């Protein structure tokens, strides 16, 4: 019986996570950091195409080419998706020479995130702390 419960939990957890949507801070930011920031990150000396994928305004804005890397909810207009799916070695991202090829499940995660509206959240350390109601503790005096 215990193994059956563990089996149900193992099936339910991924389903619950996918129902909640793709989490930018936990799933997308680390993926972009690992595969994209070397060329599209904070280092202006290495930045390509005038695109920063570490800043929302740049990621959702027009690049030097006039294209937009990420168009929330629109898979067809999102240049990032076109580039990661390209088979042209001169267009595919990340470039083959970087040896940072995305796995199919990573590309699918980016597609799902964009399709869901590309919810972008700031770094967790800069998010406001949600106030919790203090516990109800009765003060007792000892006799």
mmCIF file with all atom_site columns, C-alpha atoms in Angstrom:
data_model
loop_
_atom_site.group_PDB
_atom_site.id
_atom_site.type_symbol
_atom_site.label_atom_id
_atom_site.label_alt_id
_atom_site.label_comp_id
_atom_site.label_asym_id
_atom_site.label_entity_id
_atom_site.label_seq_id
_atom_site.pdbx_PDB_ins_code
_atom_site.Cartn_x
_atom_site.Cartn_y
_atom_site.Cartn_z
_atom_site.occupancy
_atom_site.B_iso_or_equiv
_atom_site.pdbx_formal_charge
_atom_site.auth_seq_id
_atom_site.auth_comp_id
_atom_site.auth_asym_id
_atom_site.auth_atom_id
_atom_site.pdbx_PDB_model_num
ATOM 1   C CA . UNK A 1 1   ? 0.000  0.000  0.000   1.00 0.00 ? 1   UNK A CA 1
ATOM 2   C CA . UNK A 1 2   ? 2.838  2.388  0.868   1.00 0.00 ? 2   UNK A CA 1
ATOM 3   C CA . UNK A 1 3   ? 4.499  1.865  -2.534  1.00 0.00 ? 3   UNK A CA 1
ATOM 4   C CA . UNK A 1 4   ? 1.189  2.565  -4.277  1.00 0.00 ? 4   UNK A CA 1
ATOM 5   C CA . UNK A 1 5   ? 0.888  5.907  -2.430  1.00 0.00 ? 5   UNK A CA 1
ATOM 6   C CA . UNK A 1 6   ? 4.446  6.796  -3.423  1.00 0.00 ? 6   UNK A CA 1
ATOM 7   C CA . UNK A 1 7   ? 3.591  5.902  -7.009  1.00 0.00 ? 7   UNK A CA 1
ATOM 8   C CA . UNK A 1 8   ? 0.550  8.218  -6.940  1.00 0.00 ? 8   UNK A CA 1
ATOM 9   C CA . UNK A 1 9   ? 2.639  11.041 -5.466  1.00 0.00 ? 9   UNK A CA 1
ATOM 10  C CA . UNK A 1 10  ? 5.320  10.537 -8.131  1.00 0.00 ? 10  UNK A CA 1
ATOM 11  C CA . UNK A 1 11  ? 2.687  10.902 -10.844 1.00 0.00 ? 11  UNK A CA 1
ATOM 12  C CA . UNK A 1 12  ? 0.767  13.764 -9.214  1.00 0.00 ? 12  UNK A CA 1
ATOM 13  C CA . UNK A 1 13  ? 3.689  16.105 -8.492  1.00 0.00 ? 13  UNK A CA 1
ATOM 14  C CA . UNK A 1 14  ? 4.741  16.712 -12.113 1.00 0.00 ? 14  UNK A CA 1
ATOM 15  C CA . UNK A 1 15  ? 1.103  17.122 -13.127 1.00 0.00 ? 15  UNK A CA 1
ATOM 16  C CA . UNK A 1 16  ? 0.513  19.685 -10.382 1.00 0.00 ? 16  UNK A CA 1
ATOM 17  C CA . UNK A 1 17  ? 3.666  21.582 -11.379 1.00 0.00 ? 17  UNK A CA 1
ATOM 18  C CA . UNK A 1 18  ? 2.650  21.703 -15.044 1.00 0.00 ? 18  UNK A CA 1
ATOM 19  C CA . UNK A 1 19  ? -0.869 22.823 -14.125 1.00 0.00 ? 19  UNK A CA 1
ATOM 20  C CA . UNK A 1 20  ? 0.603  25.732 -12.190 1.00 0.00 ? 20  UNK A CA 1
ATOM 21  C CA . UNK A 1 21  ? 2.536  26.905 -15.240 1.00 0.00 ? 21  UNK A CA 1
ATOM 22  C CA . UNK A 1 22  ? 6.195  27.429 -15.950 1.00 0.00 ? 22  UNK A CA 1
ATOM 23  C CA . UNK A 1 23  ? 8.026  29.214 -13.139 1.00 0.00 ? 23  UNK A CA 1
ATOM 24  C CA . UNK A 1 24  ? 10.328 31.890 -14.565 1.00 0.00 ? 24  UNK A CA 1
ATOM 25  C CA . UNK A 1 25  ? 12.642 32.188 -11.565 1.00 0.00 ? 25  UNK A CA 1
ATOM 26  C CA . UNK A 1 26  ? 13.016 28.451 -11.019 1.00 0.00 ? 26  UNK A CA 1
ATOM 27  C CA . UNK A 1 27  ? 12.965 27.139 -14.602 1.00 0.00 ? 27  UNK A CA 1
ATOM 28  C CA . UNK A 1 28  ? 13.505 29.854 -17.231 1.00 0.00 ? 28  UNK A CA 1
ATOM 29  C CA . UNK A 1 29  ? 16.047 32.246 -15.712 1.00 0.00 ? 29  UNK A CA 1
ATOM 30  C CA . UNK A 1 30  ? 18.556 29.424 -14.966 1.00 0.00 ? 30  UNK A CA 1
ATOM 31  C CA . UNK A 1 31  ? 18.103 28.069 -18.504 1.00 0.00 ? 31  UNK A CA 1
ATOM 32  C CA . UNK A 1 32  ? 18.709 31.505 -20.065 1.00 0.00 ? 32  UNK A CA 1
ATOM 33  C CA . UNK A 1 33  ? 21.646 32.079 -17.745 1.00 0.00 ? 33  UNK A CA 1
ATOM 34  C CA . UNK A 1 34  ? 23.326 28.812 -18.685 1.00 0.00 ? 34  UNK A CA 1
ATOM 35  C CA . UNK A 1 35  ? 22.681 28.925 -22.434 1.00 0.00 ? 35  UNK A CA 1
ATOM 36  C CA . UNK A 1 36  ? 22.202 32.574 -23.425 1.00 0.00 ? 36  UNK A CA 1
ATOM 37  C CA . UNK A 1 37  ? 23.758 35.125 -21.079 1.00 0.00 ? 37  UNK A CA 1
ATOM 38  C CA . UNK A 1 38  ? 27.301 34.702 -22.444 1.00 0.00 ? 38  UNK A CA 1
ATOM 39  C CA . UNK A 1 39  ? 26.168 36.517 -25.622 1.00 0.00 ? 39  UNK A CA 1
ATOM 40  C CA . UNK A 1 40  ? 22.927 38.137 -24.447 1.00 0.00 ? 40  UNK A CA 1
ATOM 41  C CA . UNK A 1 41  ? 23.674 39.092 -20.864 1.00 0.00 ? 41  UNK A CA 1
ATOM 42  C CA . UNK A 1 42  ? 25.106 41.937 -18.798 1.00 0.00 ? 42  UNK A CA 1
ATOM 43  C CA . UNK A 1 43  ? 28.583 42.045 -20.400 1.00 0.00 ? 43  UNK A CA 1
ATOM 44  C CA . UNK A 1 44  ? 28.263 44.824 -23.006 1.00 0.00 ? 44  UNK A CA 1
ATOM 45  C CA . UNK A 1 45  ? 31.610 43.841 -24.537 1.00 0.00 ? 45  UNK A CA 1
ATOM 46  C CA . UNK A 1 46  ? 30.305 40.379 -25.486 1.00 0.00 ? 46  UNK A CA 1
ATOM 47  C CA . UNK A 1 47  ? 26.676 41.233 -26.173 1.00 0.00 ? 47  UNK A CA 1
ATOM 48  C CA . UNK A 1 48  ? 25.275 40.288 -29.597 1.00 0.00 ? 48  UNK A CA 1
ATOM 49  C CA . UNK A 1 49  ? 22.365 41.782 -31.574 1.00 0.00 ? 49  UNK A CA 1
ATOM 50  C CA . UNK A 1 50  ? 21.711 44.426 -28.925 1.00 0.00 ? 50  UNK A CA 1
ATOM 51  C CA . UNK A 1 51  ? 19.781 41.802 -26.948 1.00 0.00 ? 51  UNK A CA 1
ATOM 52  C CA . UNK A 1 52  ? 19.885 41.273 -23.215 1.00 0.00 ? 52  UNK A CA 1
ATOM 53  C CA . UNK A 1 53  ? 17.970 38.249 -22.017 1.00 0.00 ? 53  UNK A CA 1
ATOM 54  C CA . UNK A 1 54  ? 18.695 39.121 -18.402 1.00 0.00 ? 54  UNK A CA 1
ATOM 55  C CA . UNK A 1 55  ? 16.458 42.216 -18.570 1.00 0.00 ? 55  UNK A CA 1
ATOM 56  C CA . UNK A 1 56  ? 12.742 42.081 -19.289 1.00 0.00 ? 56  UNK A CA 1
ATOM 57  C CA . UNK A 1 57  ? 12.609 45.347 -21.261 1.00 0.00 ? 57  UNK A CA 1
ATOM 58  C CA . UNK A 1 58  ? 15.282 44.147 -23.678 1.00 0.00 ? 58  UNK A CA 1
ATOM 59  C CA . UNK A 1 59  ? 13.973 40.580 -23.967 1.00 0.00 ? 59  UNK A CA 1
ATOM 60  C CA . UNK A 1 60  ? 10.471 41.874 -24.827 1.00 0.00 ? 60  UNK A CA 1
ATOM 61  C CA . UNK A 1 61  ? 11.690 44.839 -26.892 1.00 0.00 ? 61  UNK A CA 1
ATOM 62  C CA . UNK A 1 62  ? 12.983 45.235 -30.456 1.00 0.00 ? 62  UNK A CA 1
ATOM 63  C CA . UNK A 1 63  ? 16.462 44.009 -31.262 1.00 0.00 ? 63  UNK A CA 1
ATOM 64  C CA . UNK A 1 64  ? 18.843 45.680 -33.720 1.00 0.00 ? 64  UNK A CA 1
ATOM 65  C CA . UNK A 1 65  ? 17.208 43.567 -36.455 1.00 0.00 ? 65  UNK A CA 1
ATOM 66  C CA . UNK A 1 66  ? 13.758 44.929 -35.596 1.00 0.00 ? 66  UNK A CA 1
ATOM 67  C CA . UNK A 1 67  ? 12.619 41.477 -34.424 1.00 0.00 ? 67  UNK A CA 1
ATOM 68  C CA . UNK A 1 68  ? 11.411 40.813 -30.891 1.00 0.00 ? 68  UNK A CA 1
ATOM 69  C CA . UNK A 1 69  ? 13.026 37.928 -29.015 1.00 0.00 ? 69  UNK A CA 1
ATOM 70  C CA . UNK A 1 70  ? 10.070 37.149 -26.749 1.00 0.00 ? 70  UNK A CA 1
ATOM 71  C CA . UNK A 1 71  ? 6.469  38.044 -27.566 1.00 0.00 ? 71  UNK A CA 1
ATOM 72  C CA . UNK A 1 72  ? 4.327  36.851 -24.638 1.00 0.00 ? 72  UNK A CA 1
ATOM 73  C CA . UNK A 1 73  ? 1.662  34.419 -25.810 1.00 0.00 ? 73  UNK A CA 1
ATOM 74  C CA . UNK A 1 74  ? 2.829  34.482 -29.458 1.00 0.00 ? 74  UNK A CA 1
ATOM 75  C CA . UNK A 1 75  ? 5.024  31.576 -30.521 1.00 0.00 ? 75  UNK A CA 1
ATOM 76  C CA . UNK A 1 76  ? 5.144  32.661 -34.170 1.00 0.00 ? 76  UNK A CA 1
ATOM 77  C CA . UNK A 1 77  ? 6.430  36.188 -33.485 1.00 0.00 ? 77  UNK A CA 1
ATOM 78  C CA . UNK A 1 78  ? 8.999  35.167 -30.849 1.00 0.00 ? 78  UNK A CA 1
ATOM 79  C CA . UNK A 1 79  ? 12.383 35.279 -32.598 1.00 0.00 ? 79  UNK A CA 1
ATOM 80  C CA . UNK A 1 80  ? 14.001 33.367 -29.737 1.00 0.00 ? 80  UNK A CA 1
ATOM 81  C CA . UNK A 1 81  ? 11.901 30.298 -30.580 1.00 0.00 ? 81  UNK A CA 1
ATOM 82  C CA . UNK A 1 82  ? 12.634 30.569 -34.290 1.00 0.00 ? 82  UNK A CA 1
ATOM 83  C CA . UNK A 1 83  ? 16.350 30.729 -33.571 1.00 0.00 ? 83  UNK A CA 1
ATOM 84  C CA . UNK A 1 84  ? 16.474 27.806 -31.155 1.00 0.00 ? 84  UNK A CA 1
ATOM 85  C CA . UNK A 1 85  ? 14.517 25.650 -33.644 1.00 0.00 ? 85  UNK A CA 1
ATOM 86  C CA . UNK A 1 86  ? 16.618 26.663 -36.664 1.00 0.00 ? 86  UNK A CA 1
ATOM 87  C CA . UNK A 1 87  ? 18.768 24.078 -38.431 1.00 0.00 ? 87  UNK A CA 1
ATOM 88  C CA . UNK A 1 88  ? 20.861 26.780 -40.128 1.00 0.00 ? 88  UNK A CA 1
ATOM 89  C CA . UNK A 1 89  ? 24.248 26.820 -38.365 1.00 0.00 ? 89  UNK A CA 1
ATOM 90  C CA . UNK A 1 90  ? 24.494 30.585 -38.920 1.00 0.00 ? 90  UNK A CA 1
ATOM 91  C CA . UNK A 1 91  ? 21.116 31.285 -37.271 1.00 0.00 ? 91  UNK A CA 1
ATOM 92  C CA . UNK A 1 92  ? 20.614 28.607 -34.627 1.00 0.00 ? 92  UNK A CA 1
ATOM 93  C CA . UNK A 1 93  ? 20.901 29.689 -31.015 1.00 0.00 ? 93  UNK A CA 1
ATOM 94  C CA . UNK A 1 94  ? 22.922 29.032 -29.047 1.00 0.00 ? 94  UNK A CA 1
ATOM 95  C CA . UNK A 1 95  ? 25.592 28.972 -31.770 1.00 0.00 ? 95  UNK A CA 1
ATOM 96  C CA . UNK A 1 96  ? 27.203 25.542 -32.252 1.00 0.00 ? 96  UNK A CA 1
ATOM 97  C CA . UNK A 1 97  ? 30.664 26.947 -31.449 1.00 0.00 ? 97  UNK A CA 1
ATOM 98  C CA . UNK A 1 98  ? 29.443 27.750 -27.902 1.00 0.00 ? 98  UNK A CA 1
ATOM 99  C CA . UNK A 1 99  ? 28.695 24.044 -27.208 1.00 0.00 ? 99  UNK A CA 1
ATOM 100 C CA . UNK A 1 100 ? 25.574 24.959 -25.220 1.00 0.00 ? 100 UNK A CA 1
ATOM 101 C CA . UNK A 1 101 ? 22.917 23.218 -27.316 1.00 0.00 ? 101 UNK A CA 1
ATOM 102 C CA . UNK A 1 102 ? 19.476 23.151 -25.738 1.00 0.00 ? 102 UNK A CA 1
ATOM 103 C CA . UNK A 1 103 ? 17.922 19.776 -24.996 1.00 0.00 ? 103 UNK A CA 1
ATOM 104 C CA . UNK A 1 104 ? 14.498 19.223 -26.612 1.00 0.00 ? 104 UNK A CA 1
ATOM 105 C CA . UNK A 1 105 ? 12.792 19.415 -23.203 1.00 0.00 ? 105 UNK A CA 1
ATOM 106 C CA . UNK A 1 106 ? 14.473 22.784 -22.535 1.00 0.00 ? 106 UNK A CA 1
ATOM 107 C CA . UNK A 1 107 ? 13.264 24.167 -25.863 1.00 0.00 ? 107 UNK A CA 1
ATOM 108 C CA . UNK A 1 108 ? 9.774  22.862 -25.065 1.00 0.00 ? 108 UNK A CA 1
ATOM 109 C CA . UNK A 1 109 ? 9.907  24.546 -21.661 1.00 0.00 ? 109 UNK A CA 1
ATOM 110 C CA . UNK A 1 110 ? 10.696 27.893 -23.350 1.00 0.00 ? 110 UNK A CA 1
ATOM 111 C CA . UNK A 1 111 ? 7.806  27.334 -25.784 1.00 0.00 ? 111 UNK A CA 1
ATOM 112 C CA . UNK A 1 112 ? 5.400  26.573 -22.937 1.00 0.00 ? 112 UNK A CA 1
ATOM 113 C CA . UNK A 1 113 ? 6.561  29.609 -20.978 1.00 0.00 ? 113 UNK A CA 1
ATOM 114 C CA . UNK A 1 114 ? 6.040  31.957 -23.939 1.00 0.00 ? 114 UNK A CA 1
ATOM 115 C CA . UNK A 1 115 ? 2.698  30.366 -24.799 1.00 0.00 ? 115 UNK A CA 1
ATOM 116 C CA . UNK A 1 116 ? 1.565  30.854 -21.177 1.00 0.00 ? 116 UNK A CA 1
ATOM 117 C CA . UNK A 1 117 ? 2.325  34.576 -21.449 1.00 0.00 ? 117 UNK A CA 1
ATOM 118 C CA . UNK A 1 118 ? 6.047  34.682 -20.559 1.00 0.00 ? 118 UNK A CA 1
ATOM 119 C CA . UNK A 1 119 ? 5.474  35.687 -16.955 1.00 0.00 ? 119 UNK A CA 1
ATOM 120 C CA . UNK A 1 120 ? 8.683  37.430 -15.841 1.00 0.00 ? 120 UNK A CA 1
ATOM 121 C CA . UNK A 1 121 ? 9.466  37.786 -12.169 1.00 0.00 ? 121 UNK A CA 1
ATOM 122 C CA . UNK A 1 122 ? 12.393 39.532 -10.590 1.00 0.00 ? 122 UNK A CA 1
ATOM 123 C CA . UNK A 1 123 ? 15.066 37.731 -8.632  1.00 0.00 ? 123 UNK A CA 1
ATOM 124 C CA . UNK A 1 124 ? 13.598 36.165 -5.500  1.00 0.00 ? 124 UNK A CA 1
ATOM 125 C CA . UNK A 1 125 ? 15.921 38.207 -3.250  1.00 0.00 ? 125 UNK A CA 1
ATOM 126 C CA . UNK A 1 126 ? 14.303 41.422 -4.486  1.00 0.00 ? 126 UNK A CA 1
ATOM 127 C CA . UNK A 1 127 ? 10.691 40.299 -4.093  1.00 0.00 ? 127 UNK A CA 1
ATOM 128 C CA . UNK A 1 128 ? 8.675  41.743 -1.220  1.00 0.00 ? 128 UNK A CA 1
ATOM 129 C CA . UNK A 1 129 ? 8.237  39.411 1.694   1.00 0.00 ? 129 UNK A CA 1
ATOM 130 C CA . UNK A 1 130 ? 4.647  38.367 2.169   1.00 0.00 ? 130 UNK A CA 1
ATOM 131 C CA . UNK A 1 131 ? 3.493  39.038 5.688   1.00 0.00 ? 131 UNK A CA 1
ATOM 132 C CA . UNK A 1 132 ? 2.142  36.021 7.453   1.00 0.00 ? 132 UNK A CA 1
ATOM 133 C CA . UNK A 1 133 ? -0.315 36.198 10.264  1.00 0.00 ? 133 UNK A CA 1
ATOM 134 C CA . UNK A 1 134 ? 1.541  35.701 13.542  1.00 0.00 ? 134 UNK A CA 1
ATOM 135 C CA . UNK A 1 135 ? 0.759  32.526 15.418  1.00 0.00 ? 135 UNK A CA 1
ATOM 136 C CA . UNK A 1 136 ? -1.799 32.767 18.197  1.00 0.00 ? 136 UNK A CA 1
ATOM 137 C CA . UNK A 1 137 ? 0.279  32.155 21.309  1.00 0.00 ? 137 UNK A CA 1
ATOM 138 C CA . UNK A 1 138 ? -1.373 32.407 24.677  1.00 0.00 ? 138 UNK A CA 1
ATOM 139 C CA . UNK A 1 139 ? 0.772  33.875 27.374  1.00 0.00 ? 139 UNK A CA 1
ATOM 140 C CA . UNK A 1 140 ? 0.766  31.705 30.463  1.00 0.00 ? 140 UNK A CA 1
ATOM 141 C CA . UNK A 1 141 ? 2.251  32.593 33.763  1.00 0.00 ? 141 UNK A CA 1
ATOM 142 C CA . UNK A 1 142 ? 3.614  29.955 36.044  1.00 0.00 ? 142 UNK A CA 1
ATOM 143 C CA . UNK A 1 143 ? 2.471  29.803 39.655  1.00 0.00 ? 143 UNK A CA 1
#
